[in-house]
Amino acid sequence: AQSVAQPEDQVNVAEGNPLTVKCTYSVSGNPYLFWYVQYPNRGLQFLLKYITGDNLVKGSYGFEAEFNKSQTSFHLKKPSALVSDSALYFCAVRIRSSNTGKLIFGQGTTLQVKP
Amino acid sequence: GAVVSQHPSRVICKSGTSVKIECRSLDFQATTMFWYRQFPKKSLMLMATSNEGSKATYEQGVEKDKFLINHASLTLSTLTVTSAHPEDSSFYICSAPPVDTQYFGPGTRLTVL
């Protein structure tokens, strides 16, 4: 079965410290990988994606993610966290062969950045 | 990025009434749109894929007669929750993919009394 896992319900980090939000996937074929962020009572905002090419992808607001095919992971990272980064983060995967563009979402990770 | 809007942002209705939620792609055309439902502090559950000019494709377990989807134009999809009940209260989000990335609307908070 195709799935995306975010093993941490919540990640706590102090402002200024590096942050990592983990994501692993299990799909057949080569995936497109995405990270989205959601603020309270809002829709999802696109952060970054991996389609092909360099394994390190840079996105919005200083976030980046590293695609690791052997470990089937796509962890989200930021070198220095801000309090305003506190939000709910979702990893998602789209099957390349899917012409409908359906996404499979992880369960979400709440990031709490403390001053 | 591409812009997707939803209307209304919040709606409160009485049990038994129907509610229509609109999803619009503002700066691109979308032959496909997606409708999700999100429970508090939970992930998104794909309800259906809305296809312009044809019937929507519903995910397993989603009642198509309960959640009516119409995709009448390349920029508008509507979700109608028919005969709403309190258990239909939720956050409904739409998305559209201009190319290979889905962009999401701001969501609609439905509360059924």
PDB file of C-alpha atoms in Angstrom:
ATOM      1  CA  ALA A   1       0.000   0.000   0.000  1.00  0.00           C
ATOM      2  CA  GLN A   2       1.160   3.487  -0.746  1.00  0.00           C
ATOM      3  CA  SER A   3       1.726   5.623   2.310  1.00  0.00           C
ATOM      4  CA  VAL A   4       3.530   8.576   3.791  1.00  0.00           C
ATOM      5  CA  ALA A   5       4.688   8.612   7.385  1.00  0.00           C
ATOM      6  CA  GLN A   6       5.574  11.516   9.614  1.00  0.00           C
ATOM      7  CA  PRO A   7       6.772   9.733  12.738  1.00  0.00           C
ATOM      8  CA  GLU A   8       6.618  12.747  15.048  1.00  0.00           C
ATOM      9  CA  ASP A   9       3.328  14.299  16.099  1.00  0.00           C
ATOM     10  CA  GLN A  10       5.179  17.306  17.437  1.00  0.00           C
ATOM     11  CA  VAL A  11       8.653  18.771  17.173  1.00  0.00           C
ATOM     12  CA  ASN A  12       9.866  21.343  19.672  1.00  0.00           C
ATOM     13  CA  VAL A  13      12.848  23.542  18.966  1.00  0.00           C
ATOM     14  CA  ALA A  14      14.269  26.750  20.358  1.00  0.00           C
ATOM     15  CA  GLU A  15      14.352  29.823  18.178  1.00  0.00           C
ATOM     16  CA  GLY A  16      17.633  30.062  16.296  1.00  0.00           C
ATOM     17  CA  ASN A  17      18.308  26.348  16.433  1.00  0.00           C
ATOM     18  CA  PRO A  18      18.157  24.090  13.379  1.00  0.00           C
ATOM     19  CA  LEU A  19      14.970  22.118  12.847  1.00  0.00           C
ATOM     20  CA  THR A  20      14.144  18.849  11.144  1.00  0.00           C
ATOM     21  CA  VAL A  21      10.698  17.459  10.421  1.00  0.00           C
ATOM     22  CA  LYS A  22      10.846  13.859   9.281  1.00  0.00           C
ATOM     23  CA  CYS A  23       9.021  12.188   6.427  1.00  0.00           C
ATOM     24  CA  THR A  24       9.301   8.730   4.925  1.00  0.00           C
ATOM     25  CA  TYR A  25       7.292   7.261   2.112  1.00  0.00           C
ATOM     26  CA  SER A  26       6.362   3.925   0.651  1.00  0.00           C
ATOM     27  CA  VAL A  27       5.177   3.988  -2.933  1.00  0.00           C
ATOM     28  CA  SER A  28       5.666   2.034  -6.101  1.00  0.00           C
ATOM     29  CA  GLY A  29       7.544   3.876  -8.782  1.00  0.00           C
ATOM     30  CA  ASN A  30       9.358   7.182  -8.503  1.00  0.00           C
ATOM     31  CA  PRO A  31       7.417   9.782  -6.535  1.00  0.00           C
ATOM     32  CA  TYR A  32       6.983  13.494  -6.643  1.00  0.00           C
ATOM     33  CA  LEU A  33       7.450  14.745  -3.053  1.00  0.00           C
ATOM     34  CA  PHE A  34       6.006  17.860  -1.454  1.00  0.00           C
ATOM     35  CA  TRP A  35       5.992  19.770   1.797  1.00  0.00           C
ATOM     36  CA  TYR A  36       3.137  22.025   2.833  1.00  0.00           C
ATOM     37  CA  VAL A  37       2.592  24.200   5.888  1.00  0.00           C
ATOM     38  CA  GLN A  38      -0.738  25.000   7.495  1.00  0.00           C
ATOM     39  CA  TYR A  39      -1.430  27.830   9.911  1.00  0.00           C
ATOM     40  CA  PRO A  40      -4.519  27.655  12.174  1.00  0.00           C
ATOM     41  CA  ASN A  41      -7.815  27.750  10.296  1.00  0.00           C
ATOM     42  CA  ARG A  42      -6.063  28.219   6.987  1.00  0.00           C
ATOM     43  CA  GLY A  43      -5.466  26.157   3.883  1.00  0.00           C
ATOM     44  CA  LEU A  44      -2.141  24.567   3.043  1.00  0.00           C
ATOM     45  CA  GLN A  45       0.712  26.646   1.704  1.00  0.00           C
ATOM     46  CA  PHE A  46       3.191  25.068  -0.681  1.00  0.00           C
ATOM     47  CA  LEU A  47       6.770  25.063   0.647  1.00  0.00           C
ATOM     48  CA  LEU A  48       8.805  22.984  -1.752  1.00  0.00           C
ATOM     49  CA  LYS A  49       8.855  19.942  -3.987  1.00  0.00           C
ATOM     50  CA  TYR A  50      11.174  17.301  -5.368  1.00  0.00           C
ATOM     51  CA  ILE A  51      10.556  16.172  -8.904  1.00  0.00           C
ATOM     52  CA  THR A  52      13.972  15.230 -10.205  1.00  0.00           C
ATOM     53  CA  GLY A  53      17.532  16.488 -10.160  1.00  0.00           C
ATOM     54  CA  ASP A  54      19.437  17.579  -7.083  1.00  0.00           C
ATOM     55  CA  ASN A  55      18.486  15.717  -3.959  1.00  0.00           C
ATOM     56  CA  LEU A  56      18.607  18.913  -1.892  1.00  0.00           C
ATOM     57  CA  VAL A  57      15.638  21.116  -2.664  1.00  0.00           C
ATOM     58  CA  LYS A  58      15.312  24.689  -1.469  1.00  0.00           C
ATOM     59  CA  GLY A  59      11.932  26.241  -0.898  1.00  0.00           C
ATOM     60  CA  SER A  60      10.040  29.115   0.651  1.00  0.00           C
ATOM     61  CA  TYR A  61      10.893  30.852   3.946  1.00  0.00           C
ATOM     62  CA  GLY A  62      14.380  29.332   4.129  1.00  0.00           C
ATOM     63  CA  PHE A  63      13.193  25.738   4.235  1.00  0.00           C
ATOM     64  CA  GLU A  64      14.908  22.928   2.414  1.00  0.00           C
ATOM     65  CA  ALA A  65      14.443  19.194   2.101  1.00  0.00           C
ATOM     66  CA  GLU A  66      16.680  16.334   1.174  1.00  0.00           C
ATOM     67  CA  PHE A  67      15.454  13.476  -0.956  1.00  0.00           C
ATOM     68  CA  ASN A  68      17.071  10.186   0.019  1.00  0.00           C
ATOM     69  CA  LYS A  69      16.014   7.391  -2.281  1.00  0.00           C
ATOM     70  CA  SER A  70      17.761   4.585  -0.418  1.00  0.00           C
ATOM     71  CA  GLN A  71      16.097   5.551   2.842  1.00  0.00           C
ATOM     72  CA  THR A  72      12.847   6.612   1.131  1.00  0.00           C
ATOM     73  CA  SER A  73      12.917   9.822   3.112  1.00  0.00           C
ATOM     74  CA  PHE A  74      12.270  13.489   2.441  1.00  0.00           C
ATOM     75  CA  HIS A  75      13.029  15.334   5.669  1.00  0.00           C
ATOM     76  CA  LEU A  76      12.270  19.047   5.943  1.00  0.00           C
ATOM     77  CA  LYS A  77      15.010  21.221   7.403  1.00  0.00           C
ATOM     78  CA  LYS A  78      15.785  24.796   8.281  1.00  0.00           C
ATOM     79  CA  PRO A  79      19.135  26.018   9.631  1.00  0.00           C
ATOM     80  CA  SER A  80      17.681  28.548  12.065  1.00  0.00           C
ATOM     81  CA  ALA A  81      14.101  28.306  13.312  1.00  0.00           C
ATOM     82  CA  LEU A  82      11.829  31.296  13.852  1.00  0.00           C
ATOM     83  CA  VAL A  83       8.900  31.540  16.245  1.00  0.00           C
ATOM     84  CA  SER A  84       6.760  32.328  13.202  1.00  0.00           C
ATOM     85  CA  ASP A  85       7.623  28.894  11.770  1.00  0.00           C
ATOM     86  CA  SER A  86       5.348  27.351  14.393  1.00  0.00           C
ATOM     87  CA  ALA A  87       2.628  25.586  12.422  1.00  0.00           C
ATOM     88  CA  LEU A  88       1.406  22.213  11.157  1.00  0.00           C
ATOM     89  CA  TYR A  89       3.570  20.651   8.461  1.00  0.00           C
ATOM     90  CA  PHE A  90       2.481  18.024   5.967  1.00  0.00           C
ATOM     91  CA  CYS A  91       4.575  15.809   3.736  1.00  0.00           C
ATOM     92  CA  ALA A  92       2.868  14.491   0.624  1.00  0.00           C
ATOM     93  CA  VAL A  93       3.671  12.265  -2.300  1.00  0.00           C
ATOM     94  CA  ARG A  94       2.217  12.098  -5.774  1.00  0.00           C
ATOM     95  CA  ILE A  95       2.640   9.062  -7.905  1.00  0.00           C
ATOM     96  CA  ARG A  96       4.331  10.004 -11.164  1.00  0.00           C
ATOM     97  CA  SER A  97       2.111   7.718 -13.138  1.00  0.00           C
ATOM     98  CA  SER A  98      -1.016   9.254 -11.670  1.00  0.00           C
ATOM     99  CA  ASN A  99      -2.557  11.460 -14.296  1.00  0.00           C
ATOM    100  CA  THR A 100      -5.064  12.729 -11.771  1.00  0.00           C
ATOM    101  CA  GLY A 101      -2.375  14.255  -9.602  1.00  0.00           C
ATOM    102  CA  LYS A 102      -3.726  12.719  -6.406  1.00  0.00           C
ATOM    103  CA  LEU A 103      -1.623  13.300  -3.330  1.00  0.00           C
ATOM    104  CA  ILE A 104      -1.077  11.022  -0.376  1.00  0.00           C
ATOM    105  CA  PHE A 105      -0.519  13.003   2.824  1.00  0.00           C
ATOM    106  CA  GLY A 106       1.330  12.171   5.975  1.00  0.00           C
ATOM    107  CA  GLN A 107      -0.482  12.656   9.252  1.00  0.00           C
ATOM    108  CA  GLY A 108       1.147  15.996   9.913  1.00  0.00           C
ATOM    109  CA  THR A 109       3.726  17.263  12.399  1.00  0.00           C
ATOM    110  CA  THR A 110       3.184  20.229  14.655  1.00  0.00           C
ATOM    111  CA  LEU A 111       6.278  22.383  14.879  1.00  0.00           C
ATOM    112  CA  GLN A 112       6.586  24.477  18.010  1.00  0.00           C
ATOM    113  CA  VAL A 113       9.386  27.041  18.046  1.00  0.00           C
ATOM    114  CA  LYS A 114       9.936  28.642  21.416  1.00  0.00           C
ATOM    115  CA  PRO A 115      11.612  31.976  21.940  1.00  0.00           C
TER     116      PRO A 115
ATOM    117  CA  GLY B   1       2.397  30.451  -6.677  1.00  0.00           C
ATOM    118  CA  ALA B   2      -1.038  29.903  -8.132  1.00  0.00           C
ATOM    119  CA  VAL B   3      -4.052  31.274  -6.287  1.00  0.00           C
ATOM    120  CA  VAL B   4      -7.075  29.257  -5.269  1.00  0.00           C
ATOM    121  CA  SER B   5      -9.981  30.864  -3.442  1.00  0.00           C
ATOM    122  CA  GLN B   6     -12.872  29.387  -1.481  1.00  0.00           C
ATOM    123  CA  HIS B   7     -16.181  30.851  -0.476  1.00  0.00           C
ATOM    124  CA  PRO B   8     -17.496  31.080   2.131  1.00  0.00           C
ATOM    125  CA  SER B   9     -14.683  30.902   4.647  1.00  0.00           C
ATOM    126  CA  ARG B  10     -17.077  30.012   7.425  1.00  0.00           C
ATOM    127  CA  VAL B  11     -20.672  28.831   7.475  1.00  0.00           C
ATOM    128  CA  ILE B  12     -23.053  27.839  10.244  1.00  0.00           C
ATOM    129  CA  CYS B  13     -26.255  26.080   9.306  1.00  0.00           C
ATOM    130  CA  LYS B  14     -29.092  24.146  10.844  1.00  0.00           C
ATOM    131  CA  SER B  15     -29.289  20.402  10.619  1.00  0.00           C
ATOM    132  CA  GLY B  16     -31.107  19.280   7.469  1.00  0.00           C
ATOM    133  CA  THR B  17     -30.145  22.205   5.296  1.00  0.00           C
ATOM    134  CA  SER B  18     -27.786  22.113   2.320  1.00  0.00           C
ATOM    135  CA  VAL B  19     -24.622  24.124   2.044  1.00  0.00           C
ATOM    136  CA  LYS B  20     -22.674  25.011  -1.091  1.00  0.00           C
ATOM    137  CA  ILE B  21     -18.944  25.723  -1.036  1.00  0.00           C
ATOM    138  CA  GLU B  22     -17.218  27.263  -4.031  1.00  0.00           C
ATOM    139  CA  CYS B  23     -13.624  26.715  -5.113  1.00  0.00           C
ATOM    140  CA  ARG B  24     -12.113  28.963  -7.756  1.00  0.00           C
ATOM    141  CA  SER B  25      -8.761  28.998  -9.497  1.00  0.00           C
ATOM    142  CA  LEU B  26      -8.025  32.689  -9.920  1.00  0.00           C
ATOM    143  CA  ASP B  27      -5.058  32.824 -12.244  1.00  0.00           C
ATOM    144  CA  PHE B  28      -5.114  29.518 -14.080  1.00  0.00           C
ATOM    145  CA  GLN B  29      -7.519  27.023 -15.551  1.00  0.00           C
ATOM    146  CA  ALA B  30      -8.086  23.757 -13.761  1.00  0.00           C
ATOM    147  CA  THR B  31      -9.597  20.737 -15.450  1.00  0.00           C
ATOM    148  CA  THR B  32      -9.142  18.891 -12.180  1.00  0.00           C
ATOM    149  CA  MET B  33      -9.766  20.050  -8.631  1.00  0.00           C
ATOM    150  CA  PHE B  34      -9.662  18.112  -5.399  1.00  0.00           C
ATOM    151  CA  TRP B  35     -11.860  18.287  -2.323  1.00  0.00           C
ATOM    152  CA  TYR B  36     -10.510  17.382   1.095  1.00  0.00           C
ATOM    153  CA  ARG B  37     -11.938  17.167   4.545  1.00  0.00           C
ATOM    154  CA  GLN B  38      -9.849  17.834   7.613  1.00  0.00           C
ATOM    155  CA  PHE B  39     -10.712  16.979  11.199  1.00  0.00           C
ATOM    156  CA  PRO B  40      -9.135  18.918  14.090  1.00  0.00           C
ATOM    157  CA  LYS B  41      -5.402  18.361  14.313  1.00  0.00           C
ATOM    158  CA  LYS B  42      -5.656  15.641  11.700  1.00  0.00           C
ATOM    159  CA  SER B  43      -4.446  15.123   8.207  1.00  0.00           C
ATOM    160  CA  LEU B  44      -6.403  15.778   5.078  1.00  0.00           C
ATOM    161  CA  MET B  45      -8.775  13.145   3.781  1.00  0.00           C
ATOM    162  CA  LEU B  46      -9.316  13.234   0.042  1.00  0.00           C
ATOM    163  CA  MET B  47     -13.037  13.128  -0.624  1.00  0.00           C
ATOM    164  CA  ALA B  48     -13.233  13.381  -4.374  1.00  0.00           C
ATOM    165  CA  THR B  49     -11.612  14.493  -7.589  1.00  0.00           C
ATOM    166  CA  SER B  50     -13.626  17.063  -9.475  1.00  0.00           C
ATOM    167  CA  ASN B  51     -13.394  16.828 -13.256  1.00  0.00           C
ATOM    168  CA  GLU B  52     -14.444  19.672 -15.533  1.00  0.00           C
ATOM    169  CA  GLY B  53     -17.274  18.612 -17.793  1.00  0.00           C
ATOM    170  CA  SER B  54     -17.684  15.158 -16.323  1.00  0.00           C
ATOM    171  CA  LYS B  55     -18.636  13.355 -13.154  1.00  0.00           C
ATOM    172  CA  ALA B  56     -16.527  13.600 -10.056  1.00  0.00           C
ATOM    173  CA  THR B  57     -14.552  10.618  -8.853  1.00  0.00           C
ATOM    174  CA  TYR B  58     -15.269   9.832  -5.222  1.00  0.00           C
ATOM    175  CA  GLU B  59     -12.960   8.098  -2.801  1.00  0.00           C
ATOM    176  CA  GLN B  60     -14.052   4.920  -1.150  1.00  0.00           C
ATOM    177  CA  GLY B  61     -16.465   5.511   1.686  1.00  0.00           C
ATOM    178  CA  VAL B  62     -17.523   8.991   0.585  1.00  0.00           C
ATOM    179  CA  GLU B  63     -21.246   9.283  -0.104  1.00  0.00           C
ATOM    180  CA  LYS B  64     -21.673  10.835  -3.520  1.00  0.00           C
ATOM    181  CA  ASP B  65     -25.320  11.681  -2.857  1.00  0.00           C
ATOM    182  CA  LYS B  66     -24.324  13.442   0.315  1.00  0.00           C
ATOM    183  CA  PHE B  67     -21.457  15.436  -1.112  1.00  0.00           C
ATOM    184  CA  LEU B  68     -22.435  16.703  -4.538  1.00  0.00           C
ATOM    185  CA  ILE B  69     -19.644  18.037  -6.696  1.00  0.00           C
ATOM    186  CA  ASN B  70     -20.042  20.109  -9.813  1.00  0.00           C
ATOM    187  CA  HIS B  71     -17.193  21.347 -11.987  1.00  0.00           C
ATOM    188  CA  ALA B  72     -19.030  23.525 -14.455  1.00  0.00           C
ATOM    189  CA  SER B  73     -16.133  25.589 -15.742  1.00  0.00           C
ATOM    190  CA  LEU B  74     -12.359  25.547 -15.892  1.00  0.00           C
ATOM    191  CA  THR B  75     -12.127  27.866 -12.908  1.00  0.00           C
ATOM    192  CA  LEU B  76     -14.960  26.781 -10.624  1.00  0.00           C
ATOM    193  CA  SER B  77     -15.831  23.651  -8.691  1.00  0.00           C
ATOM    194  CA  THR B  78     -18.578  23.471  -6.093  1.00  0.00           C
ATOM    195  CA  LEU B  79     -19.156  21.083  -3.214  1.00  0.00           C
ATOM    196  CA  THR B  80     -22.693  20.875  -1.858  1.00  0.00           C
ATOM    197  CA  VAL B  81     -23.220  19.162   1.452  1.00  0.00           C
ATOM    198  CA  THR B  82     -26.816  17.995   1.265  1.00  0.00           C
ATOM    199  CA  SER B  83     -29.044  17.581   4.302  1.00  0.00           C
ATOM    200  CA  ALA B  84     -26.168  18.459   6.564  1.00  0.00           C
ATOM    201  CA  HIS B  85     -25.922  16.943  10.027  1.00  0.00           C
ATOM    202  CA  PRO B  86     -23.656  17.762  12.963  1.00  0.00           C
ATOM    203  CA  GLU B  87     -21.265  14.981  11.989  1.00  0.00           C
ATOM    204  CA  ASP B  88     -20.624  16.822   8.725  1.00  0.00           C
ATOM    205  CA  SER B  89     -19.098  19.682  10.680  1.00  0.00           C
ATOM    206  CA  SER B  90     -15.512  19.961   9.518  1.00  0.00           C
ATOM    207  CA  PHE B  91     -12.935  22.000   7.658  1.00  0.00           C
ATOM    208  CA  TYR B  92     -13.268  21.541   3.913  1.00  0.00           C
ATOM    209  CA  ILE B  93     -10.363  22.422   1.648  1.00  0.00           C
ATOM    210  CA  CYS B  94     -10.084  22.393  -2.119  1.00  0.00           C
ATOM    211  CA  SER B  95      -6.997  22.310  -4.276  1.00  0.00           C
ATOM    212  CA  ALA B  96      -6.070  22.602  -7.914  1.00  0.00           C
ATOM    213  CA  PRO B  97      -2.886  21.678  -9.781  1.00  0.00           C
ATOM    214  CA  PRO B  98      -1.950  24.146 -12.546  1.00  0.00           C
ATOM    215  CA  VAL B  99       0.923  21.891 -13.532  1.00  0.00           C
ATOM    216  CA  ASP B 100       2.512  19.404 -11.159  1.00  0.00           C
ATOM    217  CA  THR B 101       1.930  21.151  -7.850  1.00  0.00           C
ATOM    218  CA  GLN B 102      -1.362  21.346  -5.994  1.00  0.00           C
ATOM    219  CA  TYR B 103      -2.294  24.734  -4.608  1.00  0.00           C
ATOM    220  CA  PHE B 104      -4.847  24.863  -1.843  1.00  0.00           C
ATOM    221  CA  GLY B 105      -7.703  27.157  -1.054  1.00  0.00           C
ATOM    222  CA  PRO B 106      -7.950  28.798   2.377  1.00  0.00           C
ATOM    223  CA  GLY B 107     -10.585  26.340   3.532  1.00  0.00           C
ATOM    224  CA  THR B 108     -14.212  26.532   4.663  1.00  0.00           C
ATOM    225  CA  ARG B 109     -15.232  25.879   8.249  1.00  0.00           C
ATOM    226  CA  LEU B 110     -18.651  24.226   8.296  1.00  0.00           C
ATOM    227  CA  THR B 111     -20.564  24.022  11.547  1.00  0.00           C
ATOM    228  CA  VAL B 112     -23.888  22.216  11.556  1.00  0.00           C
ATOM    229  CA  LEU B 113     -26.076  22.878  14.560  1.00  0.00           C
TER     230      LEU B 113
END
